[in-house]
Short mmCIF file of C-alpha atoms in Angstrom, two decimals:
data_model
loop_
_atom_site.label_atom_id
_atom_site.label_comp_id
_atom_site.label_asym_id
_atom_site.label_seq_id
_atom_site.Cartn_x
_atom_site.Cartn_y
_atom_site.Cartn_z
CA MET Y 1494 116.55 124.93 113.56
CA GLY Y 1495 117.73 127.78 111.83
CA GLU Y 1496 118.41 131.40 113.91
CA GLY Y 1497 115.57 133.67 113.68
CA ARG Y 1498 112.94 130.78 112.63
CA PRO Y 1499 110.35 130.03 115.06
CA ALA Y 1500 110.46 126.48 116.57
CA VAL Y 1501 107.71 124.56 115.14
CA PRO Y 1502 107.30 121.08 115.97
CA TYR Y 1503 106.20 119.52 112.43
CA LEU Y 1504 108.71 121.19 110.56
CA ARG Y 1505 112.45 119.87 109.65
CA GLU Y 1506 115.04 121.86 108.47
CA ARG Y 1507 116.43 120.24 104.70
CA GLY Y 1508 119.55 121.10 102.37
CA GLU Y 1509 121.61 124.10 102.21
CA GLY Y 1510 119.28 126.76 102.54
CA ASN Y 1511 117.70 125.37 105.39
CA GLU Y 1512 114.21 125.31 103.67
CA LEU Y 1513 111.33 124.25 106.24
CA THR Y 1514 109.53 121.19 105.20
CA ALA Y 1515 107.12 118.68 106.60
CA PRO Y 1516 107.16 115.23 107.08
CA CYS Y 1517 105.21 113.03 104.96
CA GLY Y 1518 102.00 111.96 106.70
CA PHE Y 1519 101.37 115.30 108.31
CA THR Y 1520 98.33 117.20 106.96
CA HIS Y 1521 96.85 120.72 108.77
CA LEU Y 1522 93.13 119.70 109.36
CA HIS Y 1523 92.02 123.35 109.98
CA THR Y 1524 92.71 125.19 107.35
CA HIS Y 1525 90.26 127.80 105.81
CA THR Y 1526 90.51 129.45 102.48
CA GLU Y 1527 88.92 132.67 100.85
CA PHE Y 1528 85.64 130.95 100.61
CA SER Y 1529 85.36 130.62 104.26
CA LEU Y 1530 83.01 133.66 105.33
CA LEU Y 1531 84.49 136.01 107.91
CA ASP Y 1532 87.02 133.53 108.76
CA GLY Y 1533 89.23 132.71 105.80
CA LEU Y 1534 91.77 134.77 104.05
CA GLY Y 1535 94.06 132.30 102.25
CA ARG Y 1536 93.87 131.89 98.45
CA ILE Y 1537 93.59 128.04 96.95
CA THR Y 1538 96.31 128.49 94.79
CA ASP Y 1539 98.74 130.18 97.57
CA LEU Y 1540 97.70 127.77 99.84
CA VAL Y 1541 98.58 124.65 97.40
CA SER Y 1542 101.88 126.23 96.18
CA ASP Y 1543 103.21 127.07 99.83
CA ALA Y 1544 102.09 123.08 100.97
CA LEU Y 1545 104.14 121.86 97.91
CA ALA Y 1546 106.96 124.48 98.69
CA HIS Y 1547 107.27 122.90 102.18
CA GLY Y 1548 107.26 119.56 101.40
CA PHE Y 1549 103.44 118.22 101.76
CA ASP Y 1550 102.16 115.54 100.20
CA SER Y 1551 98.51 116.25 101.15
CA LEU Y 1552 96.54 119.14 102.22
CA ALA Y 1553 92.65 119.73 103.01
CA ILE Y 1554 90.51 122.69 103.45
CA THR Y 1555 88.06 123.19 106.32
CA ASP Y 1556 85.80 125.54 105.04
CA HIS Y 1557 82.46 127.19 107.08
CA GLY Y 1558 79.36 126.98 105.65
CA ALA Y 1559 80.23 126.09 101.76
CA LEU Y 1560 81.90 124.20 99.53
CA TYR Y 1561 82.35 127.10 96.83
CA GLY Y 1562 86.12 126.26 96.87
CA ALA Y 1563 86.03 122.36 96.68
CA VAL Y 1564 86.50 122.24 92.87
CA ALA Y 1565 88.90 124.70 92.72
CA PHE Y 1566 91.09 123.33 95.42
CA TYR Y 1567 90.99 119.19 94.03
CA GLN Y 1568 91.90 120.66 90.67
CA ALA Y 1569 95.04 122.79 92.15
CA CYS Y 1570 95.91 119.87 94.39
CA GLN Y 1571 95.59 117.19 91.52
CA ASN Y 1572 97.77 119.94 89.14
CA ALA Y 1573 100.18 120.11 91.71
CA GLY Y 1574 100.82 116.04 92.73
CA ILE Y 1575 99.20 116.45 96.22
CA LYS Y 1576 96.68 114.54 97.28
CA PRO Y 1577 93.35 116.63 98.20
#
């Protein structure tokens, strides 16, 4: 991997800019959004755009105690072409 980058086993470098990308079929199954009280910070739009930028073809959210972000998450994934 490129110098100064942490070694993350599921990411691989691609292209001339040494961008990190995820292999197809990998989905994080422990992702909290801002709707997960006292446990999450990530905004749905940021999570989806970062997943798309890193080559993920699917994304999941695992918020605690509520489904407040489910519709927004589904819509954001559909608009980005990512499987929710």
